[in-house]
């Protein structure tokens, strides 16, 4: 018996020693230098930062560790989510030019968009298939852990048309999925455009990418891809926080530009004007989910909610807006259908011009008209919030 007790004691001692070593060594091991460059207005020589102030350090109501523990254990009183929602996948074909229209009229170039789920969207124009933040994995996290997908992809990976261009906004697992990207890269060799540092992550998995700073651009086929500022943060392992840059995109296309917000909080909001200054926006892909980390919250430092998403849509002067980043992976406190329902109520409060921004059904292709609609009236956030402070708005959890 004494020998068994002695063995248990030594086992515990060794486990404690290993744990102490892991606490000391592993964080440094998991840190990565994705980018080296000269310090500037959003890079201090080691890490990137939001030039309008960093309010993305932790979800409101406590520390990031506390939030992750409450999310993992479900101890924060959050509304229930479905385990599965039905999806009818699309099988998109190549989008050809409209033969009844003169080719010399680029403003009439067709555009079709299919929401795959979360921030993954297929945008098709003749001769160019664009995919944003493609994630087909069942979980959004490392080593098979992380939030589980409740909605299957709106297009089976094998049913995607040949992809010409992939936009990657930042390196969070629900936006940069190496397994999906590697499959697409090996199949199609698409051009991949991202922001600084993320190319190192892709390169480690055998993929080439063009990494640009904010306000830089790259020509891809017949399009020009602009990497533009937004307001977020980055990390794959916590300790590598902000080693790589986050961004939104504007893609110049015949018939009007495509705007992809990536993942963003509002910050100072000036980044919206920078995107709008690049030309008329035909379609804006704007997130509306993962905005509530405690009851009643309308936005967080890292994520805009439906109200601020409407504000972004109005500031962009976009002809059409598609709500993304909701209903696929559970990342926050709000109910599964709260983002689109709250968006519907906010549009009712905001007025006519904002009705051109709405949620789509996963897997249902939508044809986007050219940029002909007038810009929405100036957005009065305070008035919209007052309007929402009623039974319909307050009932949404």
PDB file of C-alpha atoms in Angstrom, residues 45-304:
ATOM      1  CA  UNK A  45       6.399  47.381 -34.533  1.00  0.00           C
ATOM      2  CA  UNK A  46       5.115  44.172 -32.946  1.00  0.00           C
ATOM      3  CA  UNK A  47       1.320  44.248 -32.922  1.00  0.00           C
ATOM      4  CA  UNK A  48      -1.463  45.950 -34.827  1.00  0.00           C
ATOM      5  CA  UNK A  49      -4.055  48.169 -33.160  1.00  0.00           C
ATOM      6  CA  UNK A  50      -7.182  50.153 -33.949  1.00  0.00           C
ATOM      7  CA  UNK A  51      -6.126  53.767 -34.510  1.00  0.00           C
ATOM      8  CA  UNK A  52      -9.499  54.992 -33.207  1.00  0.00           C
ATOM      9  CA  UNK A  53      -8.963  53.320 -29.814  1.00  0.00           C
ATOM     10  CA  UNK A  54      -9.038  49.690 -28.703  1.00  0.00           C
ATOM     11  CA  UNK A  55     -12.341  48.774 -27.061  1.00  0.00           C
ATOM     12  CA  UNK A  56     -12.149  45.105 -28.090  1.00  0.00           C
ATOM     13  CA  UNK A  57     -10.085  43.759 -25.173  1.00  0.00           C
ATOM     14  CA  UNK A  58     -12.901  41.727 -23.596  1.00  0.00           C
ATOM     15  CA  UNK A  59     -16.646  41.230 -23.948  1.00  0.00           C
ATOM     16  CA  UNK A  60     -18.641  43.576 -21.672  1.00  0.00           C
ATOM     17  CA  UNK A  61     -19.532  42.218 -18.280  1.00  0.00           C
ATOM     18  CA  UNK A  62     -16.231  40.534 -17.374  1.00  0.00           C
ATOM     19  CA  UNK A  63     -12.952  39.086 -18.589  1.00  0.00           C
ATOM     20  CA  UNK A  64     -12.469  37.119 -21.792  1.00  0.00           C
ATOM     21  CA  UNK A  65     -11.602  34.000 -19.766  1.00  0.00           C
ATOM     22  CA  UNK A  66     -14.807  34.399 -17.787  1.00  0.00           C
ATOM     23  CA  UNK A  67     -16.821  34.812 -20.959  1.00  0.00           C
ATOM     24  CA  UNK A  68     -15.276  31.704 -22.532  1.00  0.00           C
ATOM     25  CA  UNK A  69     -15.994  29.681 -19.392  1.00  0.00           C
ATOM     26  CA  UNK A  70     -19.622  30.841 -19.306  1.00  0.00           C
ATOM     27  CA  UNK A  71     -19.979  30.077 -23.007  1.00  0.00           C
ATOM     28  CA  UNK A  72     -18.481  26.598 -22.618  1.00  0.00           C
ATOM     29  CA  UNK A  73     -20.649  25.758 -19.589  1.00  0.00           C
ATOM     30  CA  UNK A  74     -23.814  27.630 -20.641  1.00  0.00           C
ATOM     31  CA  UNK A  75     -24.052  29.357 -17.238  1.00  0.00           C
ATOM     32  CA  UNK A  76     -24.937  32.886 -18.354  1.00  0.00           C
ATOM     33  CA  UNK A  77     -28.677  32.417 -18.834  1.00  0.00           C
ATOM     34  CA  UNK A  78     -28.459  32.727 -22.596  1.00  0.00           C
ATOM     35  CA  UNK A  79     -31.491  31.970 -24.778  1.00  0.00           C
ATOM     36  CA  UNK A  80     -31.577  28.455 -26.205  1.00  0.00           C
ATOM     37  CA  UNK A  81     -30.321  27.841 -29.740  1.00  0.00           C
ATOM     38  CA  UNK A  82     -31.486  25.033 -32.025  1.00  0.00           C
ATOM     39  CA  UNK A  83     -29.088  22.131 -32.477  1.00  0.00           C
ATOM     40  CA  UNK A  84     -29.866  22.122 -36.190  1.00  0.00           C
ATOM     41  CA  UNK A  85     -31.707  24.327 -38.668  1.00  0.00           C
ATOM     42  CA  UNK A  86     -32.855  23.068 -42.088  1.00  0.00           C
ATOM     43  CA  UNK A  87     -30.881  24.209 -45.131  1.00  0.00           C
ATOM     44  CA  UNK A  88     -31.568  23.521 -48.809  1.00  0.00           C
ATOM     45  CA  UNK A  89     -28.168  23.824 -50.507  1.00  0.00           C
ATOM     46  CA  UNK A  90     -27.806  25.561 -53.860  1.00  0.00           C
ATOM     47  CA  UNK A  91     -25.873  24.217 -56.843  1.00  0.00           C
ATOM     48  CA  UNK A  92     -24.703  27.420 -58.527  1.00  0.00           C
ATOM     49  CA  UNK A  93     -23.687  27.502 -62.166  1.00  0.00           C
ATOM     50  CA  UNK A  94     -21.306  29.966 -63.771  1.00  0.00           C
ATOM     51  CA  UNK A  95     -22.916  33.377 -64.191  1.00  0.00           C
ATOM     52  CA  UNK A  96     -22.774  34.386 -67.848  1.00  0.00           C
ATOM     53  CA  UNK A  97     -23.222  37.873 -69.314  1.00  0.00           C
ATOM     54  CA  UNK A  98     -26.787  38.882 -70.118  1.00  0.00           C
ATOM     55  CA  UNK A  99     -26.914  38.238 -73.867  1.00  0.00           C
ATOM     56  CA  UNK A 100     -29.833  40.619 -74.399  1.00  0.00           C
ATOM     57  CA  UNK A 101     -27.828  43.584 -73.194  1.00  0.00           C
ATOM     58  CA  UNK A 102     -24.954  45.268 -74.991  1.00  0.00           C
ATOM     59  CA  UNK A 103     -21.569  44.185 -73.640  1.00  0.00           C
ATOM     60  CA  UNK A 104     -20.467  47.809 -73.699  1.00  0.00           C
ATOM     61  CA  UNK A 105     -22.890  48.621 -70.857  1.00  0.00           C
ATOM     62  CA  UNK A 106     -20.937  47.494 -67.756  1.00  0.00           C
ATOM     63  CA  UNK A 107     -23.569  48.998 -65.447  1.00  0.00           C
ATOM     64  CA  UNK A 108     -25.907  46.191 -66.536  1.00  0.00           C
ATOM     65  CA  UNK A 109     -23.473  43.413 -65.664  1.00  0.00           C
ATOM     66  CA  UNK A 110     -25.356  40.742 -63.688  1.00  0.00           C
ATOM     67  CA  UNK A 111     -24.421  39.852 -60.104  1.00  0.00           C
ATOM     68  CA  UNK A 112     -25.666  36.899 -58.070  1.00  0.00           C
ATOM     69  CA  UNK A 113     -25.004  36.322 -54.384  1.00  0.00           C
ATOM     70  CA  UNK A 114     -25.501  33.178 -52.294  1.00  0.00           C
ATOM     71  CA  UNK A 115     -25.095  33.235 -48.535  1.00  0.00           C
ATOM     72  CA  UNK A 116     -23.255  30.064 -47.537  1.00  0.00           C
ATOM     73  CA  UNK A 117     -23.485  30.818 -43.810  1.00  0.00           C
ATOM     74  CA  UNK A 118     -21.788  33.054 -41.221  1.00  0.00           C
ATOM     75  CA  UNK A 119     -19.386  35.337 -43.174  1.00  0.00           C
ATOM     76  CA  UNK A 120     -19.027  32.957 -46.135  1.00  0.00           C
ATOM     77  CA  UNK A 121     -20.674  34.386 -49.254  1.00  0.00           C
ATOM     78  CA  UNK A 122     -20.370  33.447 -52.927  1.00  0.00           C
ATOM     79  CA  UNK A 123     -20.581  36.505 -55.180  1.00  0.00           C
ATOM     80  CA  UNK A 124     -20.758  35.806 -58.903  1.00  0.00           C
ATOM     81  CA  UNK A 125     -20.282  38.152 -61.818  1.00  0.00           C
ATOM     82  CA  UNK A 126     -19.500  37.045 -65.393  1.00  0.00           C
ATOM     83  CA  UNK A 127     -16.043  35.471 -65.409  1.00  0.00           C
ATOM     84  CA  UNK A 128     -15.360  36.082 -61.706  1.00  0.00           C
ATOM     85  CA  UNK A 129     -16.459  33.998 -58.714  1.00  0.00           C
ATOM     86  CA  UNK A 130     -15.622  35.582 -55.374  1.00  0.00           C
ATOM     87  CA  UNK A 131     -15.768  33.833 -52.007  1.00  0.00           C
ATOM     88  CA  UNK A 132     -15.558  35.659 -48.667  1.00  0.00           C
ATOM     89  CA  UNK A 133     -14.122  34.094 -45.486  1.00  0.00           C
ATOM     90  CA  UNK A 134     -14.881  30.506 -46.560  1.00  0.00           C
ATOM     91  CA  UNK A 135     -15.615  28.195 -43.610  1.00  0.00           C
ATOM     92  CA  UNK A 136     -17.053  24.739 -44.304  1.00  0.00           C
ATOM     93  CA  UNK A 137     -15.773  23.043 -41.146  1.00  0.00           C
ATOM     94  CA  UNK A 138     -18.235  21.719 -38.588  1.00  0.00           C
ATOM     95  CA  UNK A 139     -16.590  23.634 -35.743  1.00  0.00           C
ATOM     96  CA  UNK A 140     -15.033  27.091 -35.602  1.00  0.00           C
ATOM     97  CA  UNK A 141     -11.945  26.444 -33.526  1.00  0.00           C
ATOM     98  CA  UNK A 142      -8.627  24.584 -33.302  1.00  0.00           C
ATOM     99  CA  UNK A 143      -8.234  20.795 -33.067  1.00  0.00           C
ATOM    100  CA  UNK A 144     -11.929  20.139 -33.665  1.00  0.00           C
ATOM    101  CA  UNK A 145     -13.050  22.272 -30.715  1.00  0.00           C
ATOM    102  CA  UNK A 146     -15.017  25.512 -30.753  1.00  0.00           C
ATOM    103  CA  UNK A 147     -18.623  26.483 -31.512  1.00  0.00           C
ATOM    104  CA  UNK A 148     -20.487  23.825 -33.508  1.00  0.00           C
ATOM    105  CA  UNK A 149     -22.236  24.657 -36.738  1.00  0.00           C
ATOM    106  CA  UNK A 150     -26.058  24.617 -36.482  1.00  0.00           C
ATOM    107  CA  UNK A 151     -26.702  25.378 -40.170  1.00  0.00           C
ATOM    108  CA  UNK A 152     -25.054  23.307 -42.899  1.00  0.00           C
ATOM    109  CA  UNK A 153     -23.250  25.275 -45.642  1.00  0.00           C
ATOM    110  CA  UNK A 154     -25.641  26.713 -48.215  1.00  0.00           C
ATOM    111  CA  UNK A 155     -23.520  25.181 -50.990  1.00  0.00           C
ATOM    112  CA  UNK A 156     -21.721  21.848 -50.720  1.00  0.00           C
ATOM    113  CA  UNK A 157     -17.984  22.412 -51.073  1.00  0.00           C
ATOM    114  CA  UNK A 158     -17.845  20.092 -54.089  1.00  0.00           C
ATOM    115  CA  UNK A 159     -20.685  22.011 -55.756  1.00  0.00           C
ATOM    116  CA  UNK A 160     -18.922  25.367 -55.745  1.00  0.00           C
ATOM    117  CA  UNK A 161     -18.060  26.718 -59.186  1.00  0.00           C
ATOM    118  CA  UNK A 162     -14.404  27.425 -59.870  1.00  0.00           C
ATOM    119  CA  UNK A 163     -13.371  30.115 -57.387  1.00  0.00           C
ATOM    120  CA  UNK A 164     -11.257  32.935 -58.817  1.00  0.00           C
ATOM    121  CA  UNK A 165     -10.849  35.169 -55.759  1.00  0.00           C
ATOM    122  CA  UNK A 166     -10.983  34.565 -52.008  1.00  0.00           C
ATOM    123  CA  UNK A 167     -11.113  37.435 -49.501  1.00  0.00           C
ATOM    124  CA  UNK A 168      -9.949  36.701 -45.941  1.00  0.00           C
ATOM    125  CA  UNK A 169     -10.746  39.424 -43.430  1.00  0.00           C
ATOM    126  CA  UNK A 170      -8.729  38.198 -40.409  1.00  0.00           C
ATOM    127  CA  UNK A 171      -7.434  35.108 -38.674  1.00  0.00           C
ATOM    128  CA  UNK A 172     -10.178  34.088 -36.240  1.00  0.00           C
ATOM    129  CA  UNK A 173     -11.223  30.472 -36.734  1.00  0.00           C
ATOM    130  CA  UNK A 174     -14.755  31.378 -37.812  1.00  0.00           C
ATOM    131  CA  UNK A 175     -13.245  33.384 -40.684  1.00  0.00           C
ATOM    132  CA  UNK A 176      -9.939  31.694 -41.555  1.00  0.00           C
ATOM    133  CA  UNK A 177     -10.502  27.948 -41.909  1.00  0.00           C
ATOM    134  CA  UNK A 178      -7.323  26.290 -43.159  1.00  0.00           C
ATOM    135  CA  UNK A 179      -9.024  22.996 -44.022  1.00  0.00           C
ATOM    136  CA  UNK A 180     -11.569  24.658 -46.312  1.00  0.00           C
ATOM    137  CA  UNK A 181      -9.007  26.998 -47.824  1.00  0.00           C
ATOM    138  CA  UNK A 182      -6.564  24.185 -48.579  1.00  0.00           C
ATOM    139  CA  UNK A 183      -9.270  22.200 -50.383  1.00  0.00           C
ATOM    140  CA  UNK A 184     -10.220  25.189 -52.530  1.00  0.00           C
ATOM    141  CA  UNK A 185      -6.613  26.169 -53.152  1.00  0.00           C
ATOM    142  CA  UNK A 186      -5.606  22.708 -54.331  1.00  0.00           C
ATOM    143  CA  UNK A 187      -8.673  22.495 -56.576  1.00  0.00           C
ATOM    144  CA  UNK A 188      -8.829  25.974 -58.136  1.00  0.00           C
ATOM    145  CA  UNK A 189      -5.630  27.898 -57.302  1.00  0.00           C
ATOM    146  CA  UNK A 190      -7.658  31.066 -56.628  1.00  0.00           C
ATOM    147  CA  UNK A 191      -6.095  34.437 -55.907  1.00  0.00           C
ATOM    148  CA  UNK A 192      -6.258  34.979 -52.134  1.00  0.00           C
ATOM    149  CA  UNK A 193      -6.209  38.552 -50.858  1.00  0.00           C
ATOM    150  CA  UNK A 194      -5.962  39.294 -47.154  1.00  0.00           C
ATOM    151  CA  UNK A 195      -4.412  41.810 -44.784  1.00  0.00           C
ATOM    152  CA  UNK A 196      -0.883  41.880 -43.382  1.00  0.00           C
ATOM    153  CA  UNK A 197       0.350  38.816 -41.520  1.00  0.00           C
ATOM    154  CA  UNK A 198      -2.415  36.413 -42.464  1.00  0.00           C
ATOM    155  CA  UNK A 199      -0.393  35.265 -45.464  1.00  0.00           C
ATOM    156  CA  UNK A 200       2.102  33.686 -43.051  1.00  0.00           C
ATOM    157  CA  UNK A 201      -0.637  31.448 -41.645  1.00  0.00           C
ATOM    158  CA  UNK A 202      -1.681  30.411 -45.148  1.00  0.00           C
ATOM    159  CA  UNK A 203       1.906  29.883 -46.256  1.00  0.00           C
ATOM    160  CA  UNK A 204       2.455  27.477 -43.352  1.00  0.00           C
ATOM    161  CA  UNK A 205      -0.301  25.315 -44.884  1.00  0.00           C
ATOM    162  CA  UNK A 206       1.140  25.489 -48.411  1.00  0.00           C
ATOM    163  CA  UNK A 207      -0.956  28.332 -49.821  1.00  0.00           C
ATOM    164  CA  UNK A 208       0.187  31.542 -51.474  1.00  0.00           C
ATOM    165  CA  UNK A 209      -1.656  34.781 -50.765  1.00  0.00           C
ATOM    166  CA  UNK A 210      -1.330  38.504 -51.333  1.00  0.00           C
ATOM    167  CA  UNK A 211      -1.239  40.385 -48.020  1.00  0.00           C
ATOM    168  CA  UNK A 212      -1.939  44.117 -48.130  1.00  0.00           C
ATOM    169  CA  UNK A 213      -2.081  46.966 -45.660  1.00  0.00           C
ATOM    170  CA  UNK A 214      -5.115  49.187 -45.303  1.00  0.00           C
ATOM    171  CA  UNK A 215      -5.563  51.480 -48.315  1.00  0.00           C
ATOM    172  CA  UNK A 216      -3.577  49.202 -50.617  1.00  0.00           C
ATOM    173  CA  UNK A 217      -5.044  47.456 -53.666  1.00  0.00           C
ATOM    174  CA  UNK A 218      -4.408  44.490 -55.946  1.00  0.00           C
ATOM    175  CA  UNK A 219      -5.666  43.817 -59.463  1.00  0.00           C
ATOM    176  CA  UNK A 220      -7.292  40.383 -59.857  1.00  0.00           C
ATOM    177  CA  UNK A 221      -8.682  39.515 -63.273  1.00  0.00           C
ATOM    178  CA  UNK A 222     -10.988  42.338 -64.255  1.00  0.00           C
ATOM    179  CA  UNK A 223     -11.436  43.555 -60.674  1.00  0.00           C
ATOM    180  CA  UNK A 224      -9.484  45.750 -58.282  1.00  0.00           C
ATOM    181  CA  UNK A 225      -9.453  44.593 -54.648  1.00  0.00           C
ATOM    182  CA  UNK A 226      -8.995  47.311 -52.025  1.00  0.00           C
ATOM    183  CA  UNK A 227      -8.100  46.375 -48.452  1.00  0.00           C
ATOM    184  CA  UNK A 228      -9.761  48.959 -46.215  1.00  0.00           C
ATOM    185  CA  UNK A 229      -9.900  49.738 -42.518  1.00  0.00           C
ATOM    186  CA  UNK A 230     -12.466  48.364 -40.095  1.00  0.00           C
ATOM    187  CA  UNK A 231     -12.464  47.945 -36.288  1.00  0.00           C
ATOM    188  CA  UNK A 232     -11.604  44.538 -34.839  1.00  0.00           C
ATOM    189  CA  UNK A 233      -8.744  42.389 -33.486  1.00  0.00           C
ATOM    190  CA  UNK A 234      -6.995  39.120 -34.318  1.00  0.00           C
ATOM    191  CA  UNK A 235      -5.700  35.977 -32.641  1.00  0.00           C
ATOM    192  CA  UNK A 236      -5.388  32.228 -33.198  1.00  0.00           C
ATOM    193  CA  UNK A 237      -3.913  31.359 -29.774  1.00  0.00           C
ATOM    194  CA  UNK A 238      -4.722  34.293 -27.428  1.00  0.00           C
ATOM    195  CA  UNK A 239      -1.042  35.105 -26.857  1.00  0.00           C
ATOM    196  CA  UNK A 240      -0.580  35.992 -30.541  1.00  0.00           C
ATOM    197  CA  UNK A 241      -3.183  38.727 -30.197  1.00  0.00           C
ATOM    198  CA  UNK A 242      -3.034  41.352 -32.964  1.00  0.00           C
ATOM    199  CA  UNK A 243       0.081  39.909 -34.595  1.00  0.00           C
ATOM    200  CA  UNK A 244      -1.851  39.997 -37.902  1.00  0.00           C
ATOM    201  CA  UNK A 245      -4.082  42.720 -39.318  1.00  0.00           C
ATOM    202  CA  UNK A 246      -7.874  42.681 -39.780  1.00  0.00           C
ATOM    203  CA  UNK A 247      -9.694  44.441 -42.604  1.00  0.00           C
ATOM    204  CA  UNK A 248     -12.735  45.027 -44.748  1.00  0.00           C
ATOM    205  CA  UNK A 249     -12.667  45.010 -48.568  1.00  0.00           C
ATOM    206  CA  UNK A 250     -14.005  46.939 -51.517  1.00  0.00           C
ATOM    207  CA  UNK A 251     -13.920  45.121 -54.852  1.00  0.00           C
ATOM    208  CA  UNK A 252     -14.319  47.397 -57.885  1.00  0.00           C
ATOM    209  CA  UNK A 253     -16.590  45.654 -60.366  1.00  0.00           C
ATOM    210  CA  UNK A 254     -18.540  46.654 -63.487  1.00  0.00           C
ATOM    211  CA  UNK A 255     -22.012  47.722 -62.420  1.00  0.00           C
ATOM    212  CA  UNK A 256     -20.940  48.834 -58.947  1.00  0.00           C
ATOM    213  CA  UNK A 257     -18.597  47.841 -56.153  1.00  0.00           C
ATOM    214  CA  UNK A 258     -18.795  44.987 -53.669  1.00  0.00           C
ATOM    215  CA  UNK A 259     -18.184  45.866 -50.011  1.00  0.00           C
ATOM    216  CA  UNK A 260     -17.342  43.121 -47.504  1.00  0.00           C
ATOM    217  CA  UNK A 261     -17.119  44.369 -43.914  1.00  0.00           C
ATOM    218  CA  UNK A 262     -15.439  41.233 -42.559  1.00  0.00           C
ATOM    219  CA  UNK A 263     -15.870  41.236 -38.783  1.00  0.00           C
ATOM    220  CA  UNK A 264     -16.082  44.676 -37.212  1.00  0.00           C
ATOM    221  CA  UNK A 265     -17.201  46.927 -34.430  1.00  0.00           C
ATOM    222  CA  UNK A 266     -18.178  50.517 -35.085  1.00  0.00           C
ATOM    223  CA  UNK A 267     -15.193  52.346 -33.611  1.00  0.00           C
ATOM    224  CA  UNK A 268     -15.147  55.916 -34.876  1.00  0.00           C
ATOM    225  CA  UNK A 269     -17.124  54.943 -37.986  1.00  0.00           C
ATOM    226  CA  UNK A 270     -14.780  56.880 -40.266  1.00  0.00           C
ATOM    227  CA  UNK A 271     -13.666  53.650 -41.939  1.00  0.00           C
ATOM    228  CA  UNK A 272     -17.102  53.474 -43.566  1.00  0.00           C
ATOM    229  CA  UNK A 273     -16.494  56.744 -45.425  1.00  0.00           C
ATOM    230  CA  UNK A 274     -13.120  55.463 -46.644  1.00  0.00           C
ATOM    231  CA  UNK A 275     -14.852  52.508 -48.292  1.00  0.00           C
ATOM    232  CA  UNK A 276     -17.648  54.628 -49.755  1.00  0.00           C
ATOM    233  CA  UNK A 277     -15.110  57.012 -51.287  1.00  0.00           C
ATOM    234  CA  UNK A 278     -13.901  54.245 -53.627  1.00  0.00           C
ATOM    235  CA  UNK A 279     -17.071  54.416 -55.717  1.00  0.00           C
ATOM    236  CA  UNK A 280     -20.758  53.452 -55.744  1.00  0.00           C
ATOM    237  CA  UNK A 281     -21.458  50.261 -53.816  1.00  0.00           C
ATOM    238  CA  UNK A 282     -23.816  47.828 -55.481  1.00  0.00           C
ATOM    239  CA  UNK A 283     -23.801  45.246 -52.697  1.00  0.00           C
ATOM    240  CA  UNK A 284     -22.679  45.544 -49.067  1.00  0.00           C
ATOM    241  CA  UNK A 285     -22.080  42.426 -46.946  1.00  0.00           C
ATOM    242  CA  UNK A 286     -22.500  43.612 -43.353  1.00  0.00           C
ATOM    243  CA  UNK A 287     -22.457  41.555 -40.105  1.00  0.00           C
ATOM    244  CA  UNK A 288     -25.397  41.736 -37.699  1.00  0.00           C
ATOM    245  CA  UNK A 289     -24.695  38.893 -35.246  1.00  0.00           C
ATOM    246  CA  UNK A 290     -22.530  38.144 -32.183  1.00  0.00           C
ATOM    247  CA  UNK A 291     -23.414  41.603 -30.866  1.00  0.00           C
ATOM    248  CA  UNK A 292     -24.946  40.752 -27.486  1.00  0.00           C
ATOM    249  CA  UNK A 293     -22.737  39.509 -24.649  1.00  0.00           C
ATOM    250  CA  UNK A 294     -25.148  40.515 -21.908  1.00  0.00           C
ATOM    251  CA  UNK A 295     -28.907  41.191 -21.831  1.00  0.00           C
ATOM    252  CA  UNK A 296     -30.107  44.243 -23.763  1.00  0.00           C
ATOM    253  CA  UNK A 297     -26.771  44.998 -25.390  1.00  0.00           C
ATOM    254  CA  UNK A 298     -26.957  46.521 -28.892  1.00  0.00           C
ATOM    255  CA  UNK A 299     -23.282  46.245 -29.943  1.00  0.00           C
ATOM    256  CA  UNK A 300     -19.829  45.391 -28.618  1.00  0.00           C
ATOM    257  CA  UNK A 301     -16.430  46.868 -29.291  1.00  0.00           C
ATOM    258  CA  UNK A 302     -15.615  44.098 -31.763  1.00  0.00           C
ATOM    259  CA  UNK A 303     -19.050  43.531 -33.344  1.00  0.00           C
ATOM    260  CA  UNK A 304     -21.789  45.775 -34.646  1.00  0.00           C
TER     261      UNK A 304
END
